PDB file of C-alpha atoms in Angstrom:
ATOM      1  CA  UNK A   1      -0.442   0.190  -0.094  1.00  0.00           C
ATOM      2  CA  UNK A   2       1.301   3.556  -0.954  1.00  0.00           C
ATOM      3  CA  UNK A   3       1.551   6.153   2.316  1.00  0.00           C
ATOM      4  CA  UNK A   4      -1.947   8.107   0.457  1.00  0.00           C
ATOM      5  CA  UNK A   5      -3.551   4.318  -0.022  1.00  0.00           C
ATOM      6  CA  UNK A   6      -2.946   3.583   3.746  1.00  0.00           C
ATOM      7  CA  UNK A   7      -4.065   7.488   4.461  1.00  0.00           C
ATOM      8  CA  UNK A   8      -7.680   6.662   2.789  1.00  0.00           C
ATOM      9  CA  UNK A   9      -8.088   3.750   4.656  1.00  0.00           C
ATOM     10  CA  UNK A  10      -6.929   5.027   8.151  1.00  0.00           C
ATOM     11  CA  UNK A  11      -9.959   7.911   7.431  1.00  0.00           C
ATOM     12  CA  UNK A  12     -12.245   5.433   6.674  1.00  0.00           C
ATOM     13  CA  UNK A  13     -11.772   3.235   9.390  1.00  0.00           C
ATOM     14  CA  UNK A  14     -12.241   5.572  11.491  1.00  0.00           C
ATOM     15  CA  UNK A  15     -14.809   7.290  10.652  1.00  0.00           C
ATOM     16  CA  UNK A  16     -17.087   3.010  10.013  1.00  0.00           C
ATOM     17  CA  UNK A  17     -16.046   2.411  13.543  1.00  0.00           C
ATOM     18  CA  UNK A  18     -17.427   5.845  14.965  1.00  0.00           C
ATOM     19  CA  UNK A  19     -20.831   5.065  13.546  1.00  0.00           C
ATOM     20  CA  UNK A  20     -20.684   1.599  14.191  1.00  0.00           C
ATOM     21  CA  UNK A  21     -20.248   2.554  17.619  1.00  0.00           C
ATOM     22  CA  UNK A  22     -22.798   4.813  17.772  1.00  0.00           C
ATOM     23  CA  UNK A  23     -25.396   1.822  16.267  1.00  0.00           C
ATOM     24  CA  UNK A  24     -24.395  -0.240  19.604  1.00  0.00           C
ATOM     25  CA  UNK A  25     -24.782   2.549  21.694  1.00  0.00           C
ATOM     26  CA  UNK A  26     -28.040   3.166  20.253  1.00  0.00           C
ATOM     27  CA  UNK A  27     -28.991  -0.747  20.885  1.00  0.00           C
ATOM     28  CA  UNK A  28     -28.081  -0.023  24.487  1.00  0.00           C
ATOM     29  CA  UNK A  29     -32.677   0.729  24.744  1.00  0.00           C
ATOM     30  CA  UNK A  30     -33.100  -1.918  22.642  1.00  0.00           C
ATOM     31  CA  UNK A  31     -34.092  -6.230  23.785  1.00  0.00           C
ATOM     32  CA  UNK A  32     -30.751  -8.416  22.462  1.00  0.00           C
ATOM     33  CA  UNK A  33     -31.050 -12.016  20.763  1.00  0.00           C
ATOM     34  CA  UNK A  34     -28.669 -13.389  22.641  1.00  0.00           C
ATOM     35  CA  UNK A  35     -27.499 -17.495  21.050  1.00  0.00           C
ATOM     36  CA  UNK A  36     -24.388 -19.691  22.828  1.00  0.00           C
ATOM     37  CA  UNK A  37     -22.027 -20.906  20.458  1.00  0.00           C
ATOM     38  CA  UNK A  38     -19.769 -23.453  21.974  1.00  0.00           C
ATOM     39  CA  UNK A  39     -20.279 -23.318  25.481  1.00  0.00           C
ATOM     40  CA  UNK A  40     -23.240 -21.087  27.765  1.00  0.00           C
ATOM     41  CA  UNK A  41     -20.291 -18.353  28.660  1.00  0.00           C
ATOM     42  CA  UNK A  42     -19.449 -18.349  24.816  1.00  0.00           C
ATOM     43  CA  UNK A  43     -22.241 -15.365  23.746  1.00  0.00           C
ATOM     44  CA  UNK A  44     -23.564 -14.298  20.771  1.00  0.00           C
ATOM     45  CA  UNK A  45     -26.338 -11.419  20.222  1.00  0.00           C
ATOM     46  CA  UNK A  46     -27.362 -10.218  16.963  1.00  0.00           C
ATOM     47  CA  UNK A  47     -25.677  -6.601  16.909  1.00  0.00           C
ATOM     48  CA  UNK A  48     -22.687  -8.666  17.061  1.00  0.00           C
ATOM     49  CA  UNK A  49     -23.672 -10.321  13.184  1.00  0.00           C
ATOM     50  CA  UNK A  50     -24.809  -7.025  12.355  1.00  0.00           C
ATOM     51  CA  UNK A  51     -22.303  -4.972  13.733  1.00  0.00           C
ATOM     52  CA  UNK A  52     -20.128  -7.291  11.189  1.00  0.00           C
ATOM     53  CA  UNK A  53     -22.089  -7.059   8.713  1.00  0.00           C
ATOM     54  CA  UNK A  54     -21.891  -3.616   8.164  1.00  0.00           C
ATOM     55  CA  UNK A  55     -18.478  -2.760   8.342  1.00  0.00           C
ATOM     56  CA  UNK A  56     -18.180  -5.663   6.021  1.00  0.00           C
ATOM     57  CA  UNK A  57     -20.602  -4.009   3.744  1.00  0.00           C
ATOM     58  CA  UNK A  58     -18.698  -0.551   3.759  1.00  0.00           C
ATOM     59  CA  UNK A  59     -15.258  -2.786   3.075  1.00  0.00           C
ATOM     60  CA  UNK A  60     -16.093  -4.091   0.284  1.00  0.00           C
ATOM     61  CA  UNK A  61     -18.209  -1.572  -1.544  1.00  0.00           C
ATOM     62  CA  UNK A  62     -14.613   0.761  -1.014  1.00  0.00           C
ATOM     63  CA  UNK A  63     -12.139  -1.871  -1.446  1.00  0.00           C
ATOM     64  CA  UNK A  64     -13.299  -5.061  -3.093  1.00  0.00           C
ATOM     65  CA  UNK A  65     -10.195  -6.451  -3.548  1.00  0.00           C
ATOM     66  CA  UNK A  66      -9.408  -6.665  -0.152  1.00  0.00           C
ATOM     67  CA  UNK A  67     -10.312  -9.166   2.633  1.00  0.00           C
ATOM     68  CA  UNK A  68     -11.959  -9.459   5.895  1.00  0.00           C
ATOM     69  CA  UNK A  69     -11.710 -11.803   8.507  1.00  0.00           C
ATOM     70  CA  UNK A  70     -14.504 -12.049  10.541  1.00  0.00           C
ATOM     71  CA  UNK A  71     -15.388 -13.650  14.487  1.00  0.00           C
ATOM     72  CA  UNK A  72     -19.156 -14.021  12.874  1.00  0.00           C
ATOM     73  CA  UNK A  73     -17.770 -15.800   9.614  1.00  0.00           C
ATOM     74  CA  UNK A  74     -19.264 -13.398   7.358  1.00  0.00           C
ATOM     75  CA  UNK A  75     -16.208 -12.622   5.561  1.00  0.00           C
ATOM     76  CA  UNK A  76     -14.012 -13.996   3.265  1.00  0.00           C
ATOM     77  CA  UNK A  77     -12.387 -18.086   3.176  1.00  0.00           C
ATOM     78  CA  UNK A  78      -9.355 -16.935   4.741  1.00  0.00           C
ATOM     79  CA  UNK A  79      -6.250 -19.434   2.892  1.00  0.00           C
ATOM     80  CA  UNK A  80      -2.695 -17.587   3.101  1.00  0.00           C
ATOM     81  CA  UNK A  81      -1.444 -14.012   4.686  1.00  0.00           C
ATOM     82  CA  UNK A  82      -0.417 -12.607   0.851  1.00  0.00           C
ATOM     83  CA  UNK A  83      -2.809  -9.331   0.054  1.00  0.00           C
ATOM     84  CA  UNK A  84      -4.351  -6.991   2.366  1.00  0.00           C
ATOM     85  CA  UNK A  85      -6.438  -8.771   5.034  1.00  0.00           C
ATOM     86  CA  UNK A  86      -9.090  -6.679   7.941  1.00  0.00           C
ATOM     87  CA  UNK A  87      -9.529  -8.536  11.093  1.00  0.00           C
ATOM     88  CA  UNK A  88     -12.363  -7.920  12.639  1.00  0.00           C
ATOM     89  CA  UNK A  89     -14.224  -8.762  16.582  1.00  0.00           C
ATOM     90  CA  UNK A  90     -17.282  -6.465  16.162  1.00  0.00           C
ATOM     91  CA  UNK A  91     -17.591  -6.379  19.715  1.00  0.00           C
ATOM     92  CA  UNK A  92     -14.685  -8.086  22.046  1.00  0.00           C
ATOM     93  CA  UNK A  93     -16.800  -8.484  25.336  1.00  0.00           C
ATOM     94  CA  UNK A  94     -19.550  -9.468  24.041  1.00  0.00           C
ATOM     95  CA  UNK A  95     -20.160 -11.258  27.855  1.00  0.00           C
ATOM     96  CA  UNK A  96     -19.641  -7.156  29.244  1.00  0.00           C
ATOM     97  CA  UNK A  97     -21.944  -5.721  26.815  1.00  0.00           C
ATOM     98  CA  UNK A  98     -24.616  -7.941  27.871  1.00  0.00           C
ATOM     99  CA  UNK A  99     -24.190  -7.040  31.242  1.00  0.00           C
ATOM    100  CA  UNK A 100     -22.750  -3.958  32.050  1.00  0.00           C
ATOM    101  CA  UNK A 101     -22.663  -2.292  28.608  1.00  0.00           C
ATOM    102  CA  UNK A 102     -19.136  -1.192  29.474  1.00  0.00           C
ATOM    103  CA  UNK A 103     -15.581  -2.541  28.840  1.00  0.00           C
ATOM    104  CA  UNK A 104     -16.461  -3.495  25.065  1.00  0.00           C
ATOM    105  CA  UNK A 105     -14.339  -2.829  22.628  1.00  0.00           C
ATOM    106  CA  UNK A 106     -15.017  -3.088  18.455  1.00  0.00           C
ATOM    107  CA  UNK A 107     -10.768  -4.512  17.178  1.00  0.00           C
ATOM    108  CA  UNK A 108      -9.787  -3.939  13.864  1.00  0.00           C
ATOM    109  CA  UNK A 109      -6.587  -5.062  12.925  1.00  0.00           C
ATOM    110  CA  UNK A 110      -5.418  -4.561   9.238  1.00  0.00           C
ATOM    111  CA  UNK A 111      -2.550  -6.299   7.726  1.00  0.00           C
ATOM    112  CA  UNK A 112      -0.916  -6.479   4.258  1.00  0.00           C
ATOM    113  CA  UNK A 113       0.950  -9.948   3.591  1.00  0.00           C
ATOM    114  CA  UNK A 114       0.951 -10.286   6.971  1.00  0.00           C
ATOM    115  CA  UNK A 115       2.672  -7.241   7.685  1.00  0.00           C
ATOM    116  CA  UNK A 116       0.126  -5.350  10.926  1.00  0.00           C
ATOM    117  CA  UNK A 117      -0.298  -1.629   8.786  1.00  0.00           C
ATOM    118  CA  UNK A 118      -3.063  -0.644  10.670  1.00  0.00           C
ATOM    119  CA  UNK A 119      -4.619  -1.326  13.932  1.00  0.00           C
ATOM    120  CA  UNK A 120      -7.831  -0.020  16.111  1.00  0.00           C
ATOM    121  CA  UNK A 121      -9.190  -1.000  19.599  1.00  0.00           C
ATOM    122  CA  UNK A 122     -12.211   1.514  20.569  1.00  0.00           C
ATOM    123  CA  UNK A 123     -13.273   1.072  23.623  1.00  0.00           C
ATOM    124  CA  UNK A 124     -16.791   1.932  23.100  1.00  0.00           C
ATOM    125  CA  UNK A 125     -18.823   2.949  26.159  1.00  0.00           C
ATOM    126  CA  UNK A 126     -15.694   4.781  27.765  1.00  0.00           C
ATOM    127  CA  UNK A 127     -15.059   7.215  24.324  1.00  0.00           C
ATOM    128  CA  UNK A 128     -11.077   5.498  24.286  1.00  0.00           C
ATOM    129  CA  UNK A 129     -10.040   5.043  20.642  1.00  0.00           C
ATOM    130  CA  UNK A 130      -6.456   3.442  20.458  1.00  0.00           C
ATOM    131  CA  UNK A 131      -4.719   2.859  16.893  1.00  0.00           C
ATOM    132  CA  UNK A 132      -1.273   2.582  15.512  1.00  0.00           C
ATOM    133  CA  UNK A 133       0.175   2.609  12.179  1.00  0.00           C
ATOM    134  CA  UNK A 134       2.876   0.891  11.316  1.00  0.00           C
ATOM    135  CA  UNK A 135       6.072   3.032  11.256  1.00  0.00           C
ATOM    136  CA  UNK A 136       4.389   5.812  13.421  1.00  0.00           C
ATOM    137  CA  UNK A 137       3.344   4.994  16.699  1.00  0.00           C
ATOM    138  CA  UNK A 138       0.899   4.427  19.151  1.00  0.00           C
ATOM    139  CA  UNK A 139      -2.120   7.243  20.034  1.00  0.00           C
ATOM    140  CA  UNK A 140      -4.937   7.804  22.542  1.00  0.00           C
ATOM    141  CA  UNK A 141      -7.162   9.700  21.825  1.00  0.00           C
ATOM    142  CA  UNK A 142      -4.857  11.776  19.500  1.00  0.00           C
ATOM    143  CA  UNK A 143      -2.003  11.259  22.087  1.00  0.00           C
ATOM    144  CA  UNK A 144       0.893   9.698  21.386  1.00  0.00           C
ATOM    145  CA  UNK A 145       1.815   6.721  23.440  1.00  0.00           C
ATOM    146  CA  UNK A 146       5.218   6.934  24.476  1.00  0.00           C
ATOM    147  CA  UNK A 147       7.683   3.923  24.336  1.00  0.00           C
ATOM    148  CA  UNK A 148       6.874   1.306  27.468  1.00  0.00           C
ATOM    149  CA  UNK A 149       9.843   0.699  29.838  1.00  0.00           C
ATOM    150  CA  UNK A 150      11.487  -2.283  31.663  1.00  0.00           C
ATOM    151  CA  UNK A 151       9.413  -2.889  34.616  1.00  0.00           C
ATOM    152  CA  UNK A 152       9.733  -6.323  36.921  1.00  0.00           C
ATOM    153  CA  UNK A 153       7.234  -8.356  38.086  1.00  0.00           C
ATOM    154  CA  UNK A 154       7.159  -7.892  41.535  1.00  0.00           C
ATOM    155  CA  UNK A 155       6.384  -3.951  40.079  1.00  0.00           C
ATOM    156  CA  UNK A 156       3.949  -5.178  37.941  1.00  0.00           C
ATOM    157  CA  UNK A 157      -0.183  -5.042  37.485  1.00  0.00           C
ATOM    158  CA  UNK A 158      -1.066  -8.301  35.442  1.00  0.00           C
ATOM    159  CA  UNK A 159      -3.377  -8.618  33.224  1.00  0.00           C
ATOM    160  CA  UNK A 160      -5.217 -12.471  34.339  1.00  0.00           C
ATOM    161  CA  UNK A 161      -8.167 -14.476  34.160  1.00  0.00           C
ATOM    162  CA  UNK A 162      -9.076 -16.006  37.672  1.00  0.00           C
ATOM    163  CA  UNK A 163      -9.367 -19.116  34.747  1.00  0.00           C
ATOM    164  CA  UNK A 164      -6.051 -20.365  34.586  1.00  0.00           C
ATOM    165  CA  UNK A 165      -4.988 -20.186  37.561  1.00  0.00           C
ATOM    166  CA  UNK A 166      -6.742 -23.419  38.962  1.00  0.00           C
ATOM    167  CA  UNK A 167      -6.731 -26.837  37.528  1.00  0.00           C
ATOM    168  CA  UNK A 168      -7.281 -26.647  33.905  1.00  0.00           C
ATOM    169  CA  UNK A 169      -6.168 -28.751  30.829  1.00  0.00           C
ATOM    170  CA  UNK A 170      -3.711 -26.213  28.780  1.00  0.00           C
ATOM    171  CA  UNK A 171      -0.971 -25.155  31.410  1.00  0.00           C
ATOM    172  CA  UNK A 172       0.362 -25.731  34.558  1.00  0.00           C
ATOM    173  CA  UNK A 173      -1.966 -23.266  37.073  1.00  0.00           C
ATOM    174  CA  UNK A 174       0.870 -23.889  39.504  1.00  0.00           C
ATOM    175  CA  UNK A 175       2.710 -21.556  37.348  1.00  0.00           C
ATOM    176  CA  UNK A 176       0.142 -19.100  36.497  1.00  0.00           C
ATOM    177  CA  UNK A 177       0.016 -18.880  40.309  1.00  0.00           C
ATOM    178  CA  UNK A 178       3.746 -17.821  40.909  1.00  0.00           C
ATOM    179  CA  UNK A 179       2.922 -15.381  38.498  1.00  0.00           C
ATOM    180  CA  UNK A 180      -0.357 -13.733  40.361  1.00  0.00           C
ATOM    181  CA  UNK A 181       1.875 -14.482  43.506  1.00  0.00           C
ATOM    182  CA  UNK A 182       4.720 -12.128  42.404  1.00  0.00           C
ATOM    183  CA  UNK A 183       3.534 -10.098  40.499  1.00  0.00           C
ATOM    184  CA  UNK A 184       1.898  -6.627  42.792  1.00  0.00           C
ATOM    185  CA  UNK A 185      -1.432  -7.214  42.206  1.00  0.00           C
ATOM    186  CA  UNK A 186      -3.781  -8.597  38.986  1.00  0.00           C
ATOM    187  CA  UNK A 187      -6.471  -7.404  36.767  1.00  0.00           C
ATOM    188  CA  UNK A 188      -9.377  -9.121  34.810  1.00  0.00           C
ATOM    189  CA  UNK A 189     -11.850  -6.863  32.282  1.00  0.00           C
ATOM    190  CA  UNK A 190     -12.835  -9.445  30.049  1.00  0.00           C
ATOM    191  CA  UNK A 191     -11.789  -7.996  26.938  1.00  0.00           C
ATOM    192  CA  UNK A 192      -8.653  -9.085  25.262  1.00  0.00           C
ATOM    193  CA  UNK A 193      -8.844  -6.015  22.924  1.00  0.00           C
ATOM    194  CA  UNK A 194      -8.421  -3.961  25.737  1.00  0.00           C
ATOM    195  CA  UNK A 195      -6.667  -5.039  27.687  1.00  0.00           C
ATOM    196  CA  UNK A 196      -4.240  -5.816  25.464  1.00  0.00           C
ATOM    197  CA  UNK A 197      -4.500  -2.012  24.620  1.00  0.00           C
ATOM    198  CA  UNK A 198      -3.879  -0.905  28.671  1.00  0.00           C
ATOM    199  CA  UNK A 199      -0.352  -2.839  27.600  1.00  0.00           C
ATOM    200  CA  UNK A 200       0.082  -0.696  24.862  1.00  0.00           C
ATOM    201  CA  UNK A 201      -0.968   2.347  26.758  1.00  0.00           C
ATOM    202  CA  UNK A 202       0.650   1.811  30.092  1.00  0.00           C
ATOM    203  CA  UNK A 203      -2.551   0.953  32.206  1.00  0.00           C
ATOM    204  CA  UNK A 204      -1.303  -3.287  32.109  1.00  0.00           C
ATOM    205  CA  UNK A 205       2.051  -4.014  32.504  1.00  0.00           C
ATOM    206  CA  UNK A 206       1.262  -7.884  31.077  1.00  0.00           C
ATOM    207  CA  UNK A 207      -1.568  -9.490  30.162  1.00  0.00           C
ATOM    208  CA  UNK A 208      -1.817 -13.300  29.622  1.00  0.00           C
ATOM    209  CA  UNK A 209      -4.418 -14.870  28.275  1.00  0.00           C
ATOM    210  CA  UNK A 210      -5.083 -18.719  26.337  1.00  0.00           C
ATOM    211  CA  UNK A 211      -7.087 -20.024  23.738  1.00  0.00           C
ATOM    212  CA  UNK A 212      -7.457 -15.858  21.357  1.00  0.00           C
ATOM    213  CA  UNK A 213      -8.960 -15.851  18.131  1.00  0.00           C
ATOM    214  CA  UNK A 214      -6.817 -13.749  15.137  1.00  0.00           C
ATOM    215  CA  UNK A 215      -9.739 -11.017  15.549  1.00  0.00           C
ATOM    216  CA  UNK A 216      -8.929 -10.598  19.480  1.00  0.00           C
ATOM    217  CA  UNK A 217      -4.981  -9.517  18.976  1.00  0.00           C
ATOM    218  CA  UNK A 218      -4.775  -8.868  15.356  1.00  0.00           C
ATOM    219  CA  UNK A 219      -5.406  -5.084  16.538  1.00  0.00           C
ATOM    220  CA  UNK A 220      -3.158  -5.100  19.625  1.00  0.00           C
ATOM    221  CA  UNK A 221      -0.105  -7.005  17.975  1.00  0.00           C
ATOM    222  CA  UNK A 222      -0.053  -4.089  16.095  1.00  0.00           C
ATOM    223  CA  UNK A 223      -0.689  -0.987  19.020  1.00  0.00           C
ATOM    224  CA  UNK A 224       1.481  -3.354  20.850  1.00  0.00           C
ATOM    225  CA  UNK A 225       4.570  -3.179  17.956  1.00  0.00           C
ATOM    226  CA  UNK A 226       4.251   0.859  17.966  1.00  0.00           C
ATOM    227  CA  UNK A 227       5.365   1.350  21.353  1.00  0.00           C
ATOM    228  CA  UNK A 228       7.945  -1.937  21.882  1.00  0.00           C
ATOM    229  CA  UNK A 229       5.993  -3.988  23.741  1.00  0.00           C
ATOM    230  CA  UNK A 230       6.461  -7.815  23.448  1.00  0.00           C
ATOM    231  CA  UNK A 231       4.116 -10.263  21.975  1.00  0.00           C
ATOM    232  CA  UNK A 232       4.369 -14.062  21.629  1.00  0.00           C
ATOM    233  CA  UNK A 233       2.807 -16.966  22.899  1.00  0.00           C
ATOM    234  CA  UNK A 234       2.443 -18.019  26.168  1.00  0.00           C
ATOM    235  CA  UNK A 235       5.430 -20.323  25.641  1.00  0.00           C
ATOM    236  CA  UNK A 236       7.237 -17.715  24.088  1.00  0.00           C
ATOM    237  CA  UNK A 237       6.877 -18.861  20.740  1.00  0.00           C
ATOM    238  CA  UNK A 238       6.536 -16.758  17.719  1.00  0.00           C
ATOM    239  CA  UNK A 239       2.516 -16.157  17.436  1.00  0.00           C
ATOM    240  CA  UNK A 240       0.572 -17.218  13.943  1.00  0.00           C
ATOM    241  CA  UNK A 241      -1.044 -14.724  12.969  1.00  0.00           C
ATOM    242  CA  UNK A 242      -3.956 -16.601  11.600  1.00  0.00           C
ATOM    243  CA  UNK A 243      -4.447 -19.543  14.387  1.00  0.00           C
ATOM    244  CA  UNK A 244      -6.035 -19.229  18.020  1.00  0.00           C
ATOM    245  CA  UNK A 245      -2.815 -18.867  20.339  1.00  0.00           C
ATOM    246  CA  UNK A 246      -2.437 -18.593  23.848  1.00  0.00           C
ATOM    247  CA  UNK A 247      -1.194 -15.175  24.251  1.00  0.00           C
ATOM    248  CA  UNK A 248       1.284 -12.840  26.040  1.00  0.00           C
ATOM    249  CA  UNK A 249       2.062  -9.750  26.210  1.00  0.00           C
ATOM    250  CA  UNK A 250       4.042  -7.192  28.209  1.00  0.00           C
ATOM    251  CA  UNK A 251       6.919  -4.697  28.771  1.00  0.00           C
ATOM    252  CA  UNK A 252       9.980  -5.763  27.869  1.00  0.00           C
ATOM    253  CA  UNK A 253      11.921  -7.257  30.507  1.00  0.00           C
ATOM    254  CA  UNK A 254       8.860  -8.158  32.231  1.00  0.00           C
ATOM    255  CA  UNK A 255       8.202  -9.880  28.805  1.00  0.00           C
ATOM    256  CA  UNK A 256      11.169 -12.566  29.707  1.00  0.00           C
ATOM    257  CA  UNK A 257      10.094 -12.911  33.680  1.00  0.00           C
ATOM    258  CA  UNK A 258       6.778 -14.064  32.843  1.00  0.00           C
ATOM    259  CA  UNK A 259       7.685 -16.827  29.723  1.00  0.00           C
ATOM    260  CA  UNK A 260      10.686 -18.343  32.391  1.00  0.00           C
ATOM    261  CA  UNK A 261       8.128 -18.774  35.169  1.00  0.00           C
ATOM    262  CA  UNK A 262       5.400 -19.998  33.016  1.00  0.00           C
ATOM    263  CA  UNK A 263       7.739 -22.665  31.061  1.00  0.00           C
ATOM    264  CA  UNK A 264       9.204 -23.880  35.071  1.00  0.00           C
ATOM    265  CA  UNK A 265       9.154 -27.568  35.307  1.00  0.00           C
ATOM    266  CA  UNK A 266       8.277 -28.307  39.047  1.00  0.00           C
TER     267      UNK A 266
END
């Protein structure tokens, strides 16, 4: 993409996001249609579907050669990273959207041949727009975010869901408990996009979770790369963009410390 093409996409991306956010705010007065996906806590509403369709219609009309990977399945069949791909989560934090009408976000990452070009996370209820452009830094409401500085685990506030601190099939929960005990404190907000944005903006020092899909982390990766954050799988290996991953995002130094803690054997 040329600079002019990126500027055009940025303008549309921000405009469409604010329009979609207003649709979500307007829906607070309506009765939602709620269904389940894989289990009772994996919720989807009619607004998840309609907001994804809203973006796809705009993208297909304006950029017909671009591809879309969306959570609700209304996009394209993506078989590789070539070309320009919009990776969209219309409502990240659907349970929060339903129960709290807060702590949910629109999350969109735009990639060209696997390289993150534009990342946007919009905290709808908080009216906070996190945005990043490759090579130009990351911003919160037009204020440039500083580069992240090193911090130790004992000084850190870590985003982690309590699920992974108890016995489970995916990670050694005793290692997670050690991280919780050694940290300054932990938080859980129920939206991966918001928690990744919080790491990028310094509100959290680290965030870890298991089983994230591309639409959960695509925008956050771009934000974090622009402020010097380190993102990997929880075992320290490279993230696979179009696959489900267990994610660790953290400030420099702290990332290495947490990976060592997560991978140690008793």
